[in-house]
CSV table of C-alpha atoms in Angstrom, one decimal:
chain,number,residue,atom,x,y,z
A,1,UNK,CA,0.0,0.0,0.0
A,2,UNK,CA,2.8,2.4,1.0
A,3,UNK,CA,4.6,1.7,-2.4
A,4,UNK,CA,1.3,2.4,-4.3
A,5,UNK,CA,0.8,5.7,-2.4
A,6,UNK,CA,4.4,6.9,-3.1
A,7,UNK,CA,4.0,6.0,-6.8
A,8,UNK,CA,0.7,8.0,-7.0
A,9,UNK,CA,2.3,10.9,-5.3
A,10,UNK,CA,5.3,10.8,-7.7
A,11,UNK,CA,3.0,10.7,-10.7
A,12,UNK,CA,1.0,13.7,-9.4
A,13,UNK,CA,4.3,15.6,-8.8
A,14,UNK,CA,5.6,14.8,-12.3
A,15,UNK,CA,2.4,16.0,-13.8
A,16,UNK,CA,2.5,19.2,-11.9
A,17,UNK,CA,6.2,19.9,-12.9
A,18,UNK,CA,5.3,19.2,-16.6
A,19,UNK,CA,2.4,21.7,-16.4
A,20,UNK,CA,4.7,24.3,-14.7
A,21,UNK,CA,7.3,23.8,-17.5
A,22,UNK,CA,4.7,24.4,-20.2
A,23,UNK,CA,2.8,27.2,-18.5
A,24,UNK,CA,3.2,30.5,-20.5
A,25,UNK,CA,5.6,32.2,-20.4
A,26,UNK,CA,8.2,29.6,-19.5
A,27,UNK,CA,11.2,31.5,-20.9
A,28,UNK,CA,12.1,35.1,-22.1
A,29,UNK,CA,9.8,36.5,-24.9
A,30,UNK,CA,11.4,37.9,-28.0
A,31,UNK,CA,9.7,41.0,-29.4
A,32,UNK,CA,10.7,41.4,-33.0
A,33,UNK,CA,10.9,45.0,-34.1
A,34,UNK,CA,11.2,44.9,-37.9
A,35,UNK,CA,13.3,48.1,-38.2
A,36,UNK,CA,16.7,49.3,-37.1
A,37,UNK,CA,17.6,50.1,-33.5
A,38,UNK,CA,17.0,53.7,-32.5
A,39,UNK,CA,14.1,54.3,-34.9
A,40,UNK,CA,10.6,55.4,-33.8
A,41,UNK,CA,9.1,51.8,-33.7
A,42,UNK,CA,12.1,50.5,-31.8
A,43,UNK,CA,11.6,53.4,-29.2
A,44,UNK,CA,8.0,52.3,-28.7
A,45,UNK,CA,9.0,48.7,-28.3
A,46,UNK,CA,11.7,49.4,-25.7
A,47,UNK,CA,9.4,51.6,-23.7
A,48,UNK,CA,6.7,49.0,-23.3
A,49,UNK,CA,9.1,46.0,-23.0
A,50,UNK,CA,10.0,46.8,-19.4
A,51,UNK,CA,6.5,47.0,-17.8
A,52,UNK,CA,5.5,43.9,-19.9
A,53,UNK,CA,8.4,42.1,-18.4
A,54,UNK,CA,7.2,42.9,-14.9
A,55,UNK,CA,3.8,41.8,-15.7
A,56,UNK,CA,4.8,38.5,-17.3
A,57,UNK,CA,7.5,37.4,-15.0
A,58,UNK,CA,9.8,36.8,-17.9
A,59,UNK,CA,12.1,39.3,-19.7
A,60,UNK,CA,10.7,40.7,-23.0
A,61,UNK,CA,13.7,41.2,-25.2
A,62,UNK,CA,13.6,43.5,-28.2
A,63,UNK,CA,15.3,42.2,-31.3
A,64,UNK,CA,15.7,44.3,-34.4
A,65,UNK,CA,15.2,42.4,-37.6
A,66,UNK,CA,15.2,45.2,-40.3
A,67,UNK,CA,14.9,45.0,-44.1
A,68,UNK,CA,12.3,45.1,-46.8
A,69,UNK,CA,10.2,47.7,-45.2
A,70,UNK,CA,9.6,45.6,-42.1
A,71,UNK,CA,8.5,42.5,-44.0
A,72,UNK,CA,11.5,40.5,-43.1
A,73,UNK,CA,10.9,40.7,-39.4
A,74,UNK,CA,7.2,40.1,-39.9
A,75,UNK,CA,7.9,37.0,-42.0
A,76,UNK,CA,10.1,35.7,-39.2
A,77,UNK,CA,7.3,35.9,-36.7
A,78,UNK,CA,4.8,34.5,-39.0
A,79,UNK,CA,7.0,31.3,-39.2
A,80,UNK,CA,7.9,31.2,-35.6
A,81,UNK,CA,6.6,28.5,-33.1
A,82,UNK,CA,3.1,29.6,-32.1
A,83,UNK,CA,3.7,29.4,-28.4
A,84,UNK,CA,3.6,33.1,-27.5
A,85,UNK,CA,7.3,33.4,-26.9
A,86,UNK,CA,7.9,35.3,-30.2
A,87,UNK,CA,5.8,38.4,-30.9
A,88,UNK,CA,5.9,41.2,-33.4
A,89,UNK,CA,5.7,44.9,-32.9
A,90,UNK,CA,4.8,46.5,-36.3
A,91,UNK,CA,3.2,49.7,-37.4
A,92,UNK,CA,0.8,50.7,-40.2
A,93,UNK,CA,3.2,48.7,-42.6
A,94,UNK,CA,1.4,45.6,-41.5
A,95,UNK,CA,-1.6,47.0,-43.5
A,96,UNK,CA,0.1,48.7,-46.4
A,97,UNK,CA,2.4,45.8,-47.2
A,98,UNK,CA,-0.5,44.0,-48.8
A,99,UNK,CA,-0.5,46.6,-51.5
A,100,UNK,CA,3.2,47.5,-51.6
A,101,UNK,CA,4.4,44.0,-52.1
A,102,UNK,CA,3.2,41.9,-55.0
A,103,UNK,CA,4.9,38.7,-53.6
A,104,UNK,CA,4.4,39.0,-49.9
A,105,UNK,CA,5.4,35.7,-48.2
A,106,UNK,CA,2.6,35.9,-45.6
A,107,UNK,CA,-0.9,37.2,-45.2
A,108,UNK,CA,-1.0,40.0,-42.6
A,109,UNK,CA,-4.7,39.3,-41.9
A,110,UNK,CA,-4.5,35.5,-41.7
A,111,UNK,CA,-1.0,34.5,-40.6
A,112,UNK,CA,-0.9,36.2,-37.3
A,113,UNK,CA,-2.8,36.3,-34.0
A,114,UNK,CA,-3.6,39.9,-32.9
A,115,UNK,CA,-2.7,40.9,-29.4
A,116,UNK,CA,-3.7,44.6,-29.3
A,117,UNK,CA,-2.9,48.1,-30.5
A,118,UNK,CA,-0.3,50.2,-28.7
A,119,UNK,CA,-0.2,53.8,-29.8
A,120,UNK,CA,-1.1,56.1,-32.7
A,121,UNK,CA,1.9,58.3,-33.4
A,122,UNK,CA,1.3,61.7,-35.2
A,123,UNK,CA,3.6,62.6,-38.1
A,124,UNK,CA,5.4,65.9,-38.5
A,125,UNK,CA,6.4,67.7,-41.6
A,126,UNK,CA,10.0,68.9,-41.1
A,127,UNK,CA,12.8,70.3,-43.2
A,128,UNK,CA,16.5,71.1,-43.2
A,129,UNK,CA,17.5,73.8,-40.8
A,130,UNK,CA,18.4,76.2,-43.7
A,131,UNK,CA,15.0,75.9,-45.4
A,132,UNK,CA,14.0,79.3,-46.6
A,133,UNK,CA,10.2,79.0,-45.9
A,134,UNK,CA,9.0,80.6,-42.7
A,135,UNK,CA,5.7,78.8,-42.3
A,136,UNK,CA,3.9,75.7,-43.4
A,137,UNK,CA,2.0,77.7,-46.0
A,138,UNK,CA,5.4,79.1,-47.3
A,139,UNK,CA,6.8,75.6,-47.4
A,140,UNK,CA,3.9,74.2,-49.4
A,141,UNK,CA,4.3,77.1,-51.8
A,142,UNK,CA,8.0,76.5,-52.0
A,143,UNK,CA,7.5,72.8,-52.8
A,144,UNK,CA,4.9,73.6,-55.5
A,145,UNK,CA,7.2,76.2,-57.1
A,146,UNK,CA,10.4,74.1,-57.0
A,147,UNK,CA,9.0,70.5,-57.4
A,148,UNK,CA,11.7,69.6,-59.8
A,149,UNK,CA,14.3,70.3,-57.3
A,150,UNK,CA,12.9,69.6,-53.8
A,151,UNK,CA,14.1,66.3,-52.3
A,152,UNK,CA,11.7,64.3,-50.1
A,153,UNK,CA,13.5,61.7,-48.1
A,154,UNK,CA,12.2,58.7,-46.2
A,155,UNK,CA,13.4,55.6,-44.3
A,156,UNK,CA,12.8,53.2,-47.2
A,157,UNK,CA,9.9,51.9,-49.2
A,158,UNK,CA,7.1,50.9,-46.8
A,159,UNK,CA,8.4,53.0,-43.9
A,160,UNK,CA,6.1,55.4,-42.1
A,161,UNK,CA,8.0,58.4,-43.6
A,162,UNK,CA,7.5,56.9,-47.1
A,163,UNK,CA,3.8,56.4,-46.6
A,164,UNK,CA,3.4,59.9,-45.2
A,165,UNK,CA,5.3,61.3,-48.1
A,166,UNK,CA,2.9,59.6,-50.6
A,167,UNK,CA,0.0,61.2,-48.9
A,168,UNK,CA,1.7,64.6,-48.9
A,169,UNK,CA,2.3,64.4,-52.7
A,170,UNK,CA,-1.3,63.4,-53.2
A,171,UNK,CA,-2.6,66.2,-51.1
A,172,UNK,CA,-0.5,68.8,-52.9
A,173,UNK,CA,-0.9,67.2,-56.3
A,174,UNK,CA,2.8,67.7,-56.8
A,175,UNK,CA,5.3,64.9,-57.4
A,176,UNK,CA,8.7,65.3,-55.8
A,177,UNK,CA,12.1,63.6,-56.1
A,178,UNK,CA,12.0,61.0,-53.4
A,179,UNK,CA,15.2,59.5,-51.8
A,180,UNK,CA,14.7,56.3,-49.9
A,181,UNK,CA,17.3,55.6,-47.2
A,182,UNK,CA,18.1,52.3,-45.2
A,183,UNK,CA,16.5,53.5,-42.0
A,184,UNK,CA,15.4,56.6,-40.3
A,185,UNK,CA,18.7,57.5,-38.7
A,186,UNK,CA,20.7,58.2,-41.9
A,187,UNK,CA,17.7,60.1,-43.4
A,188,UNK,CA,17.6,62.3,-40.4
A,189,UNK,CA,21.4,62.8,-40.5
A,190,UNK,CA,21.3,64.2,-44.0
A,191,UNK,CA,18.3,66.3,-43.3
A,192,UNK,CA,20.1,67.9,-40.3
A,193,UNK,CA,23.2,68.4,-42.5
A,194,UNK,CA,21.2,70.2,-45.1
A,195,UNK,CA,21.9,67.8,-47.8
A,196,UNK,CA,18.2,67.1,-48.4
A,197,UNK,CA,15.2,69.2,-48.1
A,198,UNK,CA,12.0,67.7,-46.6
A,199,UNK,CA,10.8,64.7,-44.5
A,200,UNK,CA,7.5,63.6,-43.1
A,201,UNK,CA,8.2,61.4,-40.0
A,202,UNK,CA,6.8,60.2,-36.7
A,203,UNK,CA,6.9,62.6,-33.8
A,204,UNK,CA,8.6,59.9,-31.7
A,205,UNK,CA,11.6,60.4,-34.0
A,206,UNK,CA,11.4,64.1,-34.7
A,207,UNK,CA,10.4,65.7,-31.4
A,208,UNK,CA,13.9,65.8,-29.9
A,209,UNK,CA,15.4,67.2,-33.1
A,210,UNK,CA,12.7,69.9,-33.3
A,211,UNK,CA,13.1,71.0,-29.7
A,212,UNK,CA,16.9,71.1,-30.1
A,213,UNK,CA,16.6,73.3,-33.2
A,214,UNK,CA,18.4,70.8,-35.5
A,215,UNK,CA,15.6,70.8,-38.0
A,216,UNK,CA,12.7,73.1,-39.0
A,217,UNK,CA,9.2,71.9,-38.1
A,218,UNK,CA,6.2,73.1,-40.1
A,219,UNK,CA,3.2,71.1,-38.9
A,220,UNK,CA,1.6,68.0,-37.5
A,221,UNK,CA,-0.5,65.6,-39.5
A,222,UNK,CA,-3.4,65.2,-37.1
A,223,UNK,CA,-6.3,67.5,-36.3
A,224,UNK,CA,-5.0,68.8,-32.9
A,225,UNK,CA,-1.7,70.3,-31.8
A,226,UNK,CA,0.7,68.1,-29.8
A,227,UNK,CA,1.0,68.7,-26.0
A,228,UNK,CA,4.8,68.3,-26.4
A,229,UNK,CA,5.0,70.8,-29.2
A,230,UNK,CA,2.2,73.3,-28.5
A,231,UNK,CA,3.5,76.0,-30.8
A,232,UNK,CA,3.6,73.7,-33.9
A,233,UNK,CA,0.4,74.1,-35.9
A,234,UNK,CA,-1.5,71.4,-37.6
A,235,UNK,CA,-1.3,71.2,-41.4
A,236,UNK,CA,-5.0,71.8,-41.6
A,237,UNK,CA,-4.5,75.1,-39.8
A,238,UNK,CA,-2.0,76.0,-42.5
A,239,UNK,CA,-4.5,75.3,-45.3
A,240,UNK,CA,-3.7,71.7,-46.2
A,241,UNK,CA,-7.1,70.1,-45.8
A,242,UNK,CA,-7.6,66.3,-46.0
A,243,UNK,CA,-4.1,65.6,-44.8
A,244,UNK,CA,-4.5,63.5,-41.7
A,245,UNK,CA,-2.0,60.7,-41.0
A,246,UNK,CA,-0.9,58.9,-37.8
A,247,UNK,CA,1.2,55.8,-37.6
A,248,UNK,CA,-0.5,53.2,-35.4
A,249,UNK,CA,1.4,50.3,-33.8
A,250,UNK,CA,0.2,46.9,-32.8
A,251,UNK,CA,1.4,43.6,-31.4
A,252,UNK,CA,0.9,40.2,-33.0
A,253,UNK,CA,1.8,36.6,-32.3
A,254,UNK,CA,2.0,33.8,-34.8
A,255,UNK,CA,-1.2,32.3,-36.0
A,256,UNK,CA,-2.3,29.4,-33.8
A,257,UNK,CA,-0.9,30.9,-30.5
A,258,UNK,CA,-2.9,29.4,-27.6
A,259,UNK,CA,-5.7,31.7,-26.3
A,260,UNK,CA,-4.2,31.5,-22.8
A,261,UNK,CA,-0.9,32.9,-24.0
A,262,UNK,CA,-2.6,35.6,-26.0
A,263,UNK,CA,-4.7,36.6,-23.0
A,264,UNK,CA,-1.5,37.0,-20.8
A,265,UNK,CA,0.2,39.1,-23.6
A,266,UNK,CA,-2.9,41.3,-23.8
A,267,UNK,CA,-2.9,41.8,-20.0
A,268,UNK,CA,0.8,42.7,-20.1
A,269,UNK,CA,0.3,45.2,-22.9
A,270,UNK,CA,-2.6,46.8,-21.1
A,271,UNK,CA,-0.5,47.0,-17.9
A,272,UNK,CA,2.3,48.7,-20.0
A,273,UNK,CA,-0.1,51.2,-21.5
A,274,UNK,CA,-1.1,52.3,-17.9
A,275,UNK,CA,2.4,52.5,-16.6
A,276,UNK,CA,3.1,56.1,-15.5
A,277,UNK,CA,6.7,56.0,-17.1
A,278,UNK,CA,5.2,54.9,-20.5
A,279,UNK,CA,2.5,57.5,-20.4
A,280,UNK,CA,5.1,60.2,-19.6
A,281,UNK,CA,7.6,59.2,-22.2
A,282,UNK,CA,4.9,58.8,-24.8
A,283,UNK,CA,3.8,62.3,-24.0
A,284,UNK,CA,7.3,63.7,-24.2
A,285,UNK,CA,7.5,62.1,-27.8
A,286,UNK,CA,4.2,63.6,-28.9
A,287,UNK,CA,2.0,60.5,-28.6
A,288,UNK,CA,-0.1,58.6,-26.1
A,289,UNK,CA,-1.2,55.0,-25.4
A,290,UNK,CA,-4.4,54.0,-27.2
A,291,UNK,CA,-7.5,53.6,-25.0
A,292,UNK,CA,-7.5,50.1,-23.3
A,293,UNK,CA,-10.6,49.0,-25.3
A,294,UNK,CA,-8.3,49.3,-28.4
A,295,UNK,CA,-5.5,47.3,-26.9
A,296,UNK,CA,-7.3,44.0,-27.5
A,297,UNK,CA,-7.1,41.3,-30.1
A,298,UNK,CA,-10.5,42.0,-31.5
A,299,UNK,CA,-9.9,45.7,-31.9
A,300,UNK,CA,-6.6,45.3,-33.6
A,301,UNK,CA,-8.0,42.7,-36.0
A,302,UNK,CA,-10.8,45.0,-37.0
A,303,UNK,CA,-8.5,47.9,-37.3
A,304,UNK,CA,-6.0,46.1,-39.5
A,305,UNK,CA,-8.6,44.9,-41.9
A,306,UNK,CA,-10.1,48.5,-42.3
A,307,UNK,CA,-6.6,49.9,-42.8
A,308,UNK,CA,-5.7,47.4,-45.5
A,309,UNK,CA,-8.8,48.6,-47.4
A,310,UNK,CA,-8.1,52.3,-46.7
A,311,UNK,CA,-4.5,52.2,-48.0
A,312,UNK,CA,-5.0,50.1,-51.2
A,313,UNK,CA,-6.2,52.9,-53.4
A,314,UNK,CA,-3.5,55.3,-52.1
A,315,UNK,CA,-0.7,52.9,-52.9
A,316,UNK,CA,-2.2,51.9,-56.2
A,317,UNK,CA,-2.6,55.6,-57.2
A,318,UNK,CA,1.0,56.2,-56.4
A,319,UNK,CA,2.0,53.2,-58.6
A,320,UNK,CA,5.0,52.4,-56.2
A,321,UNK,CA,5.8,48.9,-55.4
A,322,UNK,CA,8.5,47.5,-53.1
A,323,UNK,CA,9.3,44.4,-55.2
């Protein structure tokens, strides 16, 4: 009898240990940011990784997998084990890649499990520090008059700055010479150095440079001024109607990730978005966390599908493809 009791206890203990080893998360979580370190999406990822780590009890490690407008990193997550230990932080490119890439190796709407939205980052229209135009109206007039010579830079095809630039040219009805860079940092370096003229990029990347006077700022692309840059008008105030662009970010896991793991990731994301340091740092960068009812799988899934349809005609009208 004693031997039977001991055997039963051992089996129960073994089962308990096996469950503990497979309970999510059982090891560090890799958050793939599909852009270079130091860029605006990387900044968002590193800000939320720390409070998510505290909530999950396992470290959330940011790994930069850049290239092909973010699609290389996204493809890696799409093919990862669906156990919740590899996640993707991507921006609006998750929606626009459907139209920009004719041979995309995954389906953004079907090959991922949504976790939740993170933030909607306003864009800013900025220029080299020696730009002659004194106001946004002057800049828009300068661009129209000198369209053959004005250089519009971006961080690469499919980047947030590329998408914003396409909308800007459509709103003005003026084509410009566009120069794609391999990342935000080199594009910003050349803008600061006066070697190129204009850029449209996320406030998380431009706010510090604007405040330090390294670049000229002409407007924000949303319908209200930013708390971090209260003197910077909206482009609508400057007469450019119909130009409203913000770059939203979301978190996804691979398709087939267990619901229990997704639920824990969702809870960790929501905890991060309520974290006082995250709220403050986002505000410093000209953005804010999304409302918690948008930081859910259902909300992100719905938003992604709507954004895919919104951007299709814009990309098609531009006639620009990344492959």
